[in-house]
């Protein structure tokens, strides 16, 4: 599910993902089995797995992996 005003960069992979309004994914991000709150921003090559990120979270670091599982 992808909300309104979301921006999804080139090469992104979304599997069982929910992106609320205004989410921005830079190029080559991966989101698996996760929910991203409103206005979340992920930097290039970030990966999120088995997680729920609150509204406005920013992860600008390249190659950051967020896994709450």
Coordinates of C-alpha atoms in Angstrom, one line a residue:
X1 CA 0.0 0.0 0.0
X2 CA 1.4 3.4 -1.0
X3 CA -0.1 6.6 0.3
X4 CA -0.5 10.0 -1.4
X5 CA 2.6 12.2 -2.3
X6 CA 5.0 9.3 -1.8
X7 CA 8.3 9.4 -3.8
X8 CA 9.9 6.1 -4.5
X9 CA 13.4 6.2 -6.0
X10 CA 14.9 4.0 -8.7
X11 CA 15.6 0.4 -7.9
X12 CA 13.5 0.3 -4.7
X13 CA 12.1 -3.0 -3.5
X14 CA 8.8 -3.1 -1.6
X15 CA 7.5 -6.4 -0.2
X16 CA 4.5 -6.5 2.1
X17 CA 5.0 -2.9 2.9
X18 CA 2.7 0.0 3.9
X19 CA 3.9 3.5 3.2
X20 CA 1.7 6.3 4.6
X21 CA 1.3 9.7 3.0
X22 CA 4.5 11.7 2.1
X23 CA 7.1 8.9 2.5
X24 CA 10.3 9.5 0.5
X25 CA 12.5 6.6 -0.4
X26 CA 15.9 7.4 -2.1
X27 CA 17.3 5.1 -4.7
X28 CA 17.8 1.4 -4.0
X29 CA 15.9 1.2 -0.7
X30 CA 14.3 -2.0 0.5
X31 CA 11.2 -2.2 2.7
X32 CA 10.1 -5.7 3.8
X33 CA 7.2 -6.5 6.1
X34 CA 7.1 -3.0 7.5
X35 CA 5.0 0.1 8.0
X36 CA 6.4 3.6 7.4
X37 CA 4.5 6.4 9.0
X38 CA 3.7 9.8 7.4
X39 CA 6.7 11.8 6.1
X40 CA 9.3 9.1 6.8
X41 CA 12.5 9.7 4.7
X42 CA 15.0 6.9 4.0
X43 CA 18.4 7.7 2.4
X44 CA 20.0 5.8 -0.5
X45 CA 20.3 2.1 0.0
X46 CA 18.5 2.0 3.4
X47 CA 16.8 -1.3 4.3
X48 CA 13.9 -1.7 6.7
X49 CA 12.6 -5.1 7.7
X50 CA 10.0 -6.3 10.2
X51 CA 9.6 -2.8 11.6
X52 CA 7.2 0.1 12.1
X53 CA 8.7 3.6 11.8
X54 CA 6.8 6.5 13.3
X55 CA 5.8 9.7 11.5
X56 CA 8.6 11.9 10.5
X57 CA 11.5 9.5 11.1
X58 CA 14.6 10.2 9.0
X59 CA 17.3 7.7 8.2
X60 CA 19.7 9.5 5.8
X61 CA 22.6 7.2 6.3
X62 CA 23.6 5.1 3.3
X63 CA 23.3 1.4 3.8
X64 CA 21.5 1.6 7.2
X65 CA 19.6 -1.5 8.1
X66 CA 16.6 -1.1 10.5
X67 CA 15.3 -4.5 11.7
X68 CA 13.0 -4.8 14.7
X69 CA 12.5 -8.5 14.1

